[in-house]
Coordinates of C-alpha atoms and ligand atoms in Angstrom, one line a residue:
M1 CA 54.3 99.8 64.1
M2 CA 56.5 99.0 67.1
E3 CA 58.8 101.7 68.6
Y4 CA 62.3 101.2 67.2
P5 CA 64.6 100.0 70.0
L6 CA 68.1 101.6 70.3
L7 CA 70.3 98.4 70.4
L8 CA 74.0 97.9 70.0
R9 CA 73.2 95.4 67.2
S10 CA 73.0 98.5 64.9
I11 CA 76.7 99.1 65.6
L12 CA 77.7 95.6 64.6
D13 CA 75.5 95.4 61.5
R14 CA 76.6 98.8 60.2
A15 CA 80.4 98.0 60.6
N16 CA 79.9 94.8 58.7
E17 CA 77.7 96.1 56.0
L18 CA 79.3 99.5 55.2
F19 CA 82.9 99.2 56.3
P20 CA 83.9 95.5 55.7
Q21 CA 87.3 96.5 54.5
K22 CA 88.2 99.0 57.3
E23 CA 90.8 97.8 59.7
V24 CA 91.1 97.0 63.4
V25 CA 94.8 96.9 64.4
S26 CA 95.8 95.3 67.7
R27 CA 99.1 94.9 69.4
D28 CA 99.1 91.3 70.4
Y29 CA 101.6 89.3 72.4
T30 CA 103.3 88.1 69.2
G31 CA 103.2 91.3 67.2
I32 CA 100.8 93.5 65.3
H33 CA 97.5 91.8 64.4
R34 CA 95.3 93.3 61.7
Y35 CA 91.9 92.3 60.4
T36 CA 88.9 94.0 58.9
Y37 CA 85.4 94.7 60.2
A38 CA 84.2 91.8 58.0
D39 CA 86.6 89.5 59.8
Y40 CA 85.6 91.1 63.1
Y41 CA 81.9 90.5 62.4
R42 CA 82.5 86.8 61.6
R43 CA 84.4 86.3 64.9
V44 CA 81.8 88.1 66.9
C45 CA 79.2 85.7 65.4
R46 CA 81.4 82.8 66.4
L47 CA 81.9 84.2 69.8
A48 CA 78.1 84.5 70.3
N49 CA 77.9 80.8 69.4
V50 CA 80.6 80.1 72.0
L51 CA 78.6 81.9 74.6
R52 CA 75.7 79.7 73.8
E53 CA 77.8 76.6 74.1
L54 CA 79.1 77.7 77.4
G55 CA 75.5 77.9 78.6
V56 CA 75.4 81.7 79.0
K57 CA 71.8 82.9 79.3
K58 CA 70.3 86.3 78.5
G59 CA 71.0 88.7 81.3
D60 CA 74.0 86.7 82.6
R61 CA 77.1 88.7 83.4
V62 CA 80.2 87.7 81.4
A63 CA 83.4 89.2 82.6
S64 CA 86.6 90.3 80.8
L65 CA 89.9 90.8 82.4
A66 CA 91.8 92.1 79.5
W67 CA 93.9 94.8 77.9
N68 CA 92.9 96.9 74.9
N69 CA 93.1 94.3 72.1
H70 CA 91.0 92.8 69.3
R71 CA 89.6 89.9 71.4
H72 CA 88.4 92.4 74.0
L73 CA 86.7 94.3 71.2
E74 CA 85.0 91.1 70.0
L75 CA 83.6 90.7 73.6
Y76 CA 82.4 94.3 73.5
L77 CA 79.7 93.6 70.9
A78 CA 79.3 89.8 71.1
V79 CA 78.2 89.8 74.7
P80 CA 75.6 92.6 74.7
C81 CA 74.2 91.7 71.3
Y82 CA 73.8 88.1 72.5
G83 CA 71.7 89.6 75.4
A84 CA 74.2 89.1 78.2
V85 CA 76.1 91.9 80.1
L86 CA 79.8 92.5 79.6
H87 CA 81.5 93.2 83.0
T88 CA 84.9 94.7 82.3
L89 CA 87.1 93.9 85.3
N90 CA 89.6 96.5 86.4
L91 CA 93.0 94.8 86.4
R92 CA 94.3 97.4 88.9
L93 CA 92.0 96.3 91.7
F94 CA 93.7 94.4 94.4
S95 CA 92.8 90.8 94.9
E96 CA 90.0 91.2 97.6
Q97 CA 88.3 93.9 95.5
L98 CA 88.6 91.8 92.3
A99 CA 87.0 88.8 94.1
Y100 CA 84.4 91.1 95.5
V101 CA 83.3 92.6 92.2
I102 CA 83.3 89.2 90.4
N103 CA 81.0 87.7 93.1
H104 CA 78.9 90.8 93.5
A105 CA 78.2 90.9 89.8
E106 CA 77.7 87.0 89.8
D107 CA 79.9 86.7 86.7
S108 CA 79.2 83.3 85.1
V109 CA 82.2 83.2 82.7
I110 CA 85.5 85.1 82.7
F111 CA 87.5 85.8 79.6
V112 CA 91.1 86.5 80.6
D113 CA 94.2 87.6 78.8
E114 CA 97.1 85.2 79.3
D115 CA 99.4 87.5 81.2
L116 CA 96.5 88.4 83.6
L117 CA 95.8 84.8 84.6
P118 CA 97.9 85.0 87.8
L119 CA 95.4 87.6 89.1
L120 CA 92.7 85.0 88.9
D121 CA 94.9 82.1 90.0
G122 CA 95.6 84.0 93.2
I123 CA 91.9 84.2 94.1
K124 CA 90.5 81.0 92.6
E125 CA 89.1 79.7 96.0
K126 CA 86.9 82.7 96.1
L127 CA 85.4 82.3 92.6
G128 CA 83.1 79.4 93.2
G129 CA 80.3 80.9 91.1
V130 CA 82.3 81.2 87.9
R131 CA 81.3 78.4 85.6
H132 CA 84.0 78.8 82.9
F133 CA 87.4 80.5 82.4
V134 CA 88.4 81.3 78.8
V135 CA 92.1 82.3 78.2
M136 CA 92.8 84.7 75.4
T137 CA 96.2 84.0 74.0
D138 CA 98.0 83.9 70.6
R139 CA 99.8 80.7 71.6
R140 CA 98.6 77.3 70.5
E141 CA 98.8 75.7 74.0
L142 CA 97.2 77.1 77.2
P143 CA 99.5 78.7 79.7
A144 CA 99.8 76.8 83.1
T145 CA 96.9 77.6 85.4
S146 CA 95.1 76.2 88.3
L147 CA 91.7 77.5 87.1
S148 CA 89.1 75.1 86.1
P149 CA 87.3 74.5 83.8
V150 CA 89.5 76.4 81.5
H151 CA 89.3 76.8 77.7
A152 CA 91.4 78.4 74.9
Y153 CA 89.6 81.3 73.2
E154 CA 91.0 80.6 69.8
E155 CA 90.1 76.9 70.0
L156 CA 86.5 77.8 70.9
I157 CA 86.3 80.4 68.1
A158 CA 87.8 78.0 65.5
S159 CA 85.2 75.3 66.1
A160 CA 82.1 77.7 66.2
S161 CA 79.9 78.6 63.3
D162 CA 80.2 81.9 61.4
N163 CA 76.5 82.5 61.6
F164 CA 74.6 83.9 64.5
D165 CA 71.2 85.4 64.4
F166 CA 71.4 88.2 66.9
S167 CA 68.0 88.8 68.5
R168 CA 66.1 92.0 67.7
D169 CA 63.8 91.1 70.5
L170 CA 65.6 93.1 73.2
D171 CA 64.3 96.0 75.2
E172 CA 66.6 99.0 74.7
Y173 CA 66.8 99.4 78.5
T174 CA 68.4 95.9 78.7
P175 CA 71.8 96.1 80.5
A176 CA 74.6 95.7 78.0
A177 CA 77.8 96.4 80.0
M178 CA 78.9 97.1 83.5
C179 CA 81.9 98.5 85.4
Y180 CA 82.8 99.0 89.0
T181 CA 84.1 102.2 90.5
T182 CA 86.1 102.7 93.7
A183 CA 84.1 104.1 96.5
T184 CA 85.2 106.5 99.2
T185 CA 85.1 103.7 101.6
G186 CA 83.8 100.1 101.4
D187 CA 83.5 97.9 98.4
P188 CA 83.5 99.2 94.8
K189 CA 80.2 100.3 93.3
G190 CA 78.7 98.7 90.2
V191 CA 77.3 100.8 87.3
I192 CA 75.1 99.3 84.5
Y193 CA 75.1 100.7 81.0
T194 CA 72.0 99.9 78.9
H195 CA 71.9 99.4 75.1
R196 CA 70.0 102.7 74.9
G197 CA 72.5 104.6 77.0
L198 CA 75.5 103.3 75.0
Y199 CA 73.8 104.0 71.7
L200 CA 73.0 107.6 72.5
H201 CA 76.4 108.2 74.1
S202 CA 78.1 106.8 70.9
M203 CA 76.0 109.3 68.9
C204 CA 77.2 112.1 71.1
L205 CA 80.9 111.1 70.6
G206 CA 80.2 111.8 66.9
M207 CA 78.8 115.3 67.4
A208 CA 81.0 118.1 66.0
D209 CA 81.3 119.9 69.3
S210 CA 82.2 116.9 71.3
L211 CA 84.8 114.6 69.7
A212 CA 83.5 114.7 66.2
L213 CA 84.5 111.1 65.8
S214 CA 83.9 109.9 62.3
E215 CA 84.8 107.3 59.7
E216 CA 87.8 109.4 58.7
D217 CA 89.4 108.9 62.1
T218 CA 91.9 106.4 63.3
L219 CA 91.5 106.1 67.0
L220 CA 94.0 104.9 69.6
P221 CA 92.4 104.4 73.0
I222 CA 95.1 104.3 75.7
V223 CA 92.4 104.7 78.4
P224 CA 91.8 101.1 79.3
M225 CA 88.8 99.2 77.9
F226 CA 88.0 98.3 81.6
H227 CA 87.7 102.0 82.5
V228 CA 84.3 103.2 81.5
N229 CA 84.5 101.2 78.2
A230 CA 87.6 103.2 77.1
W231 CA 85.3 106.2 77.3
G232 CA 82.8 104.6 75.0
T233 CA 85.2 104.9 72.0
P234 CA 85.1 101.2 70.9
F235 CA 81.3 101.3 70.4
A236 CA 81.4 104.7 68.5
C237 CA 84.4 103.7 66.3
T238 CA 82.8 100.4 65.3
W239 CA 79.6 102.2 64.4
F240 CA 81.2 104.9 62.4
G241 CA 83.6 102.6 60.7
S242 CA 86.7 104.4 62.1
K243 CA 90.0 102.5 62.1
Q244 CA 90.8 101.3 65.6
V245 CA 94.4 100.8 66.9
L246 CA 94.4 98.9 70.2
P247 CA 97.7 99.1 72.1
G248 CA 97.6 95.7 73.9
S249 CA 99.3 94.6 77.0
R250 CA 101.3 97.1 79.1
P251 CA 102.0 99.6 76.4
D252 CA 104.7 102.1 77.4
I253 CA 104.9 105.6 76.0
K254 CA 107.3 104.6 73.2
V255 CA 105.0 101.9 72.0
I256 CA 102.2 104.5 72.0
C257 CA 104.2 107.1 70.1
D258 CA 105.3 104.4 67.5
L259 CA 101.8 103.3 67.0
I260 CA 100.6 106.8 66.5
V261 CA 103.2 107.4 63.8
E262 CA 103.0 104.0 62.1
E263 CA 99.2 103.7 62.0
K264 CA 98.6 107.4 61.3
V265 CA 96.4 107.9 64.3
S266 CA 94.2 110.9 64.2
L267 CA 92.7 110.8 67.7
A268 CA 94.2 109.2 70.8
A269 CA 92.5 109.1 74.2
G270 CA 94.1 109.0 77.6
V271 CA 94.6 110.6 81.1
P272 CA 97.0 113.6 81.6
T273 CA 99.7 111.3 82.9
V274 CA 100.0 109.6 79.5
W275 CA 100.2 113.0 77.7
M276 CA 102.8 114.3 80.1
G277 CA 104.8 111.1 79.3
L278 CA 104.3 111.6 75.5
L279 CA 105.4 115.3 75.8
A280 CA 108.6 114.3 77.7
L281 CA 109.5 111.7 75.1
H282 CA 108.7 113.9 72.2
R283 CA 111.0 116.6 73.6
K284 CA 113.8 114.0 73.3
A285 CA 112.9 112.0 70.3
R286 CA 110.9 114.4 68.0
Y287 CA 108.1 112.3 66.6
D288 CA 106.1 113.2 63.5
F289 CA 102.6 113.6 64.9
S290 CA 101.2 115.3 61.8
S291 CA 98.4 112.7 61.4
V292 CA 96.9 113.6 64.8
R293 CA 94.0 116.1 65.0
G294 CA 93.6 115.8 68.8
F295 CA 94.7 114.1 72.0
V296 CA 91.6 113.5 74.1
C297 CA 92.5 114.2 77.7
G298 CA 90.2 113.3 80.6
G299 CA 89.9 111.5 83.9
S300 CA 91.8 114.3 85.7
A301 CA 92.2 118.0 84.9
A302 CA 94.4 118.8 82.0
P303 CA 96.9 121.5 83.2
K304 CA 96.9 124.7 81.2
S305 CA 100.7 124.3 80.7
L306 CA 100.1 120.9 79.1
I307 CA 97.5 122.2 76.8
Q308 CA 99.8 125.0 75.7
A309 CA 102.8 122.7 75.2
F310 CA 100.8 120.4 73.0
D311 CA 99.7 123.3 70.7
K312 CA 103.2 124.7 70.5
E313 CA 105.5 121.7 70.6
V314 CA 103.5 118.6 69.6
G315 CA 101.4 120.4 66.9
A316 CA 98.0 118.9 67.8
P317 CA 95.6 120.1 70.5
I318 CA 94.6 118.5 73.8
L319 CA 90.9 118.0 73.6
H320 CA 89.9 118.4 77.3
A321 CA 86.9 116.4 78.4
Y322 CA 85.2 115.4 81.7
G323 CA 83.2 112.4 82.7
M324 CA 82.7 109.7 85.3
T325 CA 82.1 105.9 85.4
E326 CA 78.5 106.8 86.3
T327 CA 78.1 109.0 83.2
T328 CA 79.2 106.5 80.4
P329 CA 81.4 108.9 80.6
L330 CA 81.1 112.0 78.4
V331 CA 79.6 115.1 80.2
F332 CA 81.7 118.1 79.3
A333 CA 83.9 118.9 76.4
S334 CA 86.1 122.0 76.4
K335 CA 86.2 123.7 73.1
P336 CA 86.2 127.5 72.7
K337 CA 83.0 129.0 71.3
S338 CA 83.5 130.5 67.8
Y339 CA 83.7 134.1 69.1
M340 CA 86.3 133.1 71.7
K341 CA 88.9 132.6 69.0
D342 CA 89.3 136.4 69.0
W343 CA 90.1 136.5 72.7
P344 CA 93.7 137.0 73.9
E345 CA 95.6 133.7 73.7
D346 CA 96.1 133.4 77.4
K347 CA 92.4 133.9 78.1
I348 CA 91.5 131.1 75.6
Y349 CA 93.9 128.7 77.4
D350 CA 92.3 129.6 80.7
Q351 CA 89.0 128.8 79.2
I352 CA 89.9 125.4 77.7
A353 CA 91.7 124.4 80.9
K354 CA 88.2 124.3 82.4
Q355 CA 86.3 121.1 82.0
G356 CA 84.0 122.7 79.4
L357 CA 80.4 122.8 78.2
L358 CA 77.7 120.3 78.9
V359 CA 77.3 118.1 75.8
P360 CA 73.9 118.0 74.1
G361 CA 71.5 115.5 75.7
L362 CA 72.4 116.0 79.3
E363 CA 71.0 118.3 82.1
M364 CA 73.0 119.7 84.9
K365 CA 72.5 121.7 88.1
V366 CA 75.0 123.2 90.4
V367 CA 73.7 123.6 93.9
D368 CA 75.0 124.9 97.3
E369 CA 74.7 123.0 100.6
E370 CA 71.0 124.1 100.9
G371 CA 70.2 122.8 97.4
R372 CA 69.9 126.3 95.8
D373 CA 71.3 126.9 92.3
V374 CA 74.6 128.9 92.4
A375 CA 75.1 131.9 90.2
W376 CA 77.0 131.3 87.0
D377 CA 79.7 133.9 87.7
G378 CA 82.8 131.6 87.7
K379 CA 83.1 132.2 91.5
Q380 CA 80.3 130.6 93.4
M381 CA 81.0 126.9 94.1
G382 CA 78.4 124.1 94.3
E383 CA 78.1 120.4 93.8
L384 CA 77.5 119.2 90.3
L385 CA 74.3 117.2 89.7
L386 CA 73.6 115.4 86.4
R387 CA 70.9 113.5 84.7
G388 CA 70.2 112.3 81.2
P389 CA 69.9 109.2 79.0
W390 CA 73.5 108.0 79.6
I391 CA 73.7 108.9 83.3
A392 CA 73.3 106.0 85.7
K393 CA 70.2 105.9 87.9
E394 CA 71.6 103.7 90.7
Y395 CA 74.4 101.5 91.8
Y396 CA 74.0 97.8 91.0
K397 CA 72.4 95.9 93.9
D398 CA 73.3 98.7 96.3
P399 CA 70.1 100.5 97.5
E400 CA 71.7 102.3 100.4
R401 CA 74.5 104.0 98.5
S402 CA 72.2 104.6 95.5
M403 CA 69.8 106.4 97.7
S404 CA 72.3 109.2 98.6
A405 CA 74.1 109.4 95.3
F406 CA 71.0 109.5 93.2
A407 CA 68.7 111.5 95.5
G408 CA 65.9 113.3 93.7
G409 CA 66.6 111.6 90.3
W410 CA 69.9 113.4 89.9
L411 CA 73.4 111.9 90.1
H412 CA 75.3 113.8 92.9
T413 CA 78.8 113.8 91.5
S414 CA 80.7 115.0 94.7
D415 CA 82.6 117.3 92.3
I416 CA 82.6 120.9 93.5
V417 CA 82.4 123.2 90.5
T418 CA 82.0 126.8 89.4
V419 CA 80.2 127.8 86.2
D420 CA 81.2 130.9 84.4
E421 CA 79.0 133.3 82.4
E422 CA 79.7 131.3 79.2
G423 CA 78.4 128.1 80.9
F424 CA 81.9 126.6 81.1
V425 CA 82.2 124.4 84.1
N426 CA 85.4 124.3 86.2
I427 CA 86.1 121.6 88.8
A428 CA 87.3 123.4 91.9
D429 CA 87.4 120.6 94.4
R430 CA 86.2 117.1 95.2
S431 CA 84.1 116.3 98.2
K432 CA 84.7 112.6 97.7
D433 CA 87.6 111.4 99.7
L434 CA 89.6 109.8 96.9
I435 CA 92.9 110.3 95.3
K436 CA 93.3 109.9 91.5
S437 CA 96.7 108.6 90.6
G438 CA 97.4 108.1 86.9
G439 CA 93.7 107.8 86.2
E440 CA 92.9 105.3 88.8
W441 CA 91.4 105.8 92.3
I442 CA 92.9 105.3 95.7
S443 CA 90.6 105.5 98.7
S444 CA 92.1 107.8 101.3
V445 CA 89.6 106.6 103.9
D446 CA 90.6 102.9 103.4
L447 CA 94.3 103.9 103.7
E448 CA 93.6 105.9 106.9
N449 CA 91.7 103.0 108.5
I450 CA 94.6 100.6 107.9
I451 CA 97.2 103.0 109.0
M452 CA 95.3 103.7 112.1
S453 CA 95.3 100.0 112.9
H454 CA 99.1 100.3 113.2
P455 CA 99.9 100.0 117.0
D456 CA 102.2 103.1 116.9
V457 CA 99.6 105.3 115.2
Q458 CA 97.0 107.4 117.0
E459 CA 95.4 109.2 114.1
A460 CA 96.0 109.3 110.3
A461 CA 94.5 111.4 107.5
V462 CA 95.4 110.8 103.9
I463 CA 95.4 113.6 101.4
A464 CA 96.3 114.0 97.7
I465 CA 99.6 115.8 97.0
P466 CA 100.2 117.0 93.5
D467 CA 102.6 114.9 91.4
E468 CA 104.1 115.8 88.1
K469 CA 103.8 112.3 86.6
W470 CA 100.7 110.8 88.3
M471 CA 98.8 114.1 88.9
E472 CA 98.0 113.1 92.5
R473 CA 99.7 110.8 95.0
P474 CA 98.7 109.9 98.5
A475 CA 100.5 111.4 101.6
A476 CA 99.6 110.3 105.1
C477 CA 99.5 112.8 107.9
V478 CA 100.1 110.7 111.0
V479 CA 99.9 111.4 114.7
L480 CA 102.0 108.8 116.6
Q481 CA 101.2 107.3 120.0
E482 CA 102.8 109.4 122.7
D483 CA 105.4 106.8 123.7
R484 CA 106.4 106.2 120.0
R485 CA 107.1 109.7 118.9
G486 CA 110.4 110.1 117.1
Q487 CA 110.8 106.4 116.7
V488 CA 108.7 105.6 113.7
E489 CA 110.1 105.7 110.1
Y490 CA 108.4 105.8 106.7
E491 CA 109.1 102.1 106.1
D492 CA 107.4 101.1 109.4
I493 CA 104.2 102.4 108.0
T494 CA 104.6 101.3 104.4
N495 CA 105.8 97.8 105.4
F496 CA 102.7 97.5 107.5
L497 CA 100.5 98.4 104.5
Q498 CA 102.3 95.9 102.2
G499 CA 99.9 93.1 101.3
K500 CA 96.9 94.9 102.7
V501 CA 96.6 97.3 99.8
A502 CA 97.8 97.4 96.2
K503 CA 101.5 98.5 95.9
W504 CA 100.6 101.6 93.9
W505 CA 98.4 102.7 96.9
L506 CA 101.4 103.0 99.2
P507 CA 101.7 106.7 100.3
D508 CA 104.6 108.6 98.8
K509 CA 105.0 110.5 102.1
I510 CA 104.4 110.0 105.7
I511 CA 104.1 113.4 107.4
V512 CA 104.3 113.1 111.2
V513 CA 102.2 115.8 112.8
D514 CA 101.3 116.7 116.4
E515 CA 97.6 116.7 115.7
I516 CA 95.2 116.5 112.8
P517 CA 93.1 119.7 112.5
K518 CA 89.3 119.0 112.8
T519 CA 86.3 120.7 111.4
S520 CA 83.5 122.0 113.6
V521 CA 81.8 118.6 113.5
G522 CA 85.0 116.8 114.4
K523 CA 85.9 115.4 111.0
F524 CA 89.5 115.6 109.7
D525 CA 89.9 119.0 108.1
K526 CA 91.5 117.8 104.9
K527 CA 91.2 121.2 103.3
M528 CA 93.5 122.6 106.0
L529 CA 95.9 119.7 105.6
R530 CA 96.0 120.2 101.9
Q531 CA 96.7 123.9 102.4
R532 CA 99.5 123.1 104.7
Y533 CA 101.1 120.1 103.0
A534 CA 99.9 119.9 99.4
G535 CA 100.0 123.6 98.4
G536 CA 96.2 123.8 97.8
Ligands
AMP601 P1 86.0 107.8 87.1 O1 84.7 107.4 87.5 O2 87.1 107.0 87.6 O3 86.1 108.0 85.6 O4 86.3 109.3 87.7 C1 85.4 110.3 87.6 C2 86.0 111.5 88.3 O5 87.3 111.9 87.8 C3 85.1 112.8 88.2 O6 84.1 112.7 89.2 C4 86.1 113.8 88.6 O7 86.4 114.0 90.0 C5 87.4 113.3 87.9 N1 87.6 113.8 86.5 C6 87.2 113.2 85.4 N2 87.6 114.0 84.3 C7 88.1 115.1 84.8 C8 88.6 116.4 84.2 N3 88.7 116.6 82.9 N4 89.1 117.3 85.1 C9 89.0 117.1 86.4 N5 88.6 116.0 87.0 C10 88.1 115.0 86.2

């Protein structure tokens, strides 16, 4: 008998066969949309027929530029089960980056939400390789657009057949999905997720000591479906038959709180910025969050104070987890071991504010600069290296950057960590020169290079400063040209940056300094700058 391949088709079939009456709820442009997994399955079959009609071939990249909604969820399984690769485009990229990733991935078709059309309209001259644009809208008529050829999703779905025979003839290592992640400098880097990797990662999300995701759950992913596949939750939820609640376009914190209460959400997933917003609103409006068993928090460190406040005021715990685009993403989950429950309360909180324990299935090493394993004493720092069935092995079509990041068969994360005697990993620093603002990356090096092209600027180093809402924001330490000292204002620099970077990349602060401290090899000593200006 042939080896049984681990394919996403299992997810689709199981949802249809075992949970046909369970619901997917989606906040659409015209209100709340509800349907069942049986309806979902039929539309996924129709969508697969549409892909065929549009001439999509096995292995082609099919892109989505979309919020968390039911149509995006349909693409999540229709595209990979058809044998193509779903490339989820990050709608926060600025136009050059968006054009770059579409062309680098060679996307053949782009499915786009109606309110995101202007992002593509603005770069249409650069999208010569895209054969079709499909607009996802609740409206009957298509919104105005200069893209061509353009189709209406609902019209294509309405005229397609309900039956589609998804092939079982796929290798489990076939690419199923892909995502790009911001690099320290240069263009974003592509990461491929295989059927096998997503299958095993979904199983891991169901393990009791990770998220224990199950049929009983109602899951609300606030983490975008373009950011590491909403942390893999749409695949796992569909497989397990969990009810899914998708918050749609630009959900604000009130929308999120209302959805949690109205749909009796049991698990919600988002970055710390979202949970800080929820806490602030809850303090004013007092929501009934009794249906919630956990708020999954990842992407940046969950502050201990936030974890405590959730236990005491919100009544449901923060479930702290760590991952990366390159790791599908789940790597660490922070849950006290059974015997830790007897520890003093403060010590338990210190423990779960760490990123946690490696989930089953993965391997890690923490090494110093000479590549030697560091001691597990909670003090010695080293770089975190990872490998395993859902850890990427390379960057897409990028041998040079792959060589250094995946040297020796391990992913070099650039996260500097300690490991304590219990095996809990704590992120102590980041050697990658990036700033994480509200869950999305800003390249400090790119900002520096543009600021340094300003005629009044001699040198610039950009660092992360702590921010209550966004966790981190950029601040630029700037040395001015001698004859311009005392004459340059904040706006002179930020106006210069306008149009060259996304608005949300603009530094919050310009700190004029006499000189930028350098390391022994002449690099900007950002550690020193952080100590001076960012309190760390
Ligand atoms: P991304 O690829 O955008 O998902 O970002 C991954 C990076 O985010 C990691 O390499 C870490 O630097 C950071 N990160 C993710 N989760 C956490 C966490 N729980 N605590 C601290 N940093 C985190």
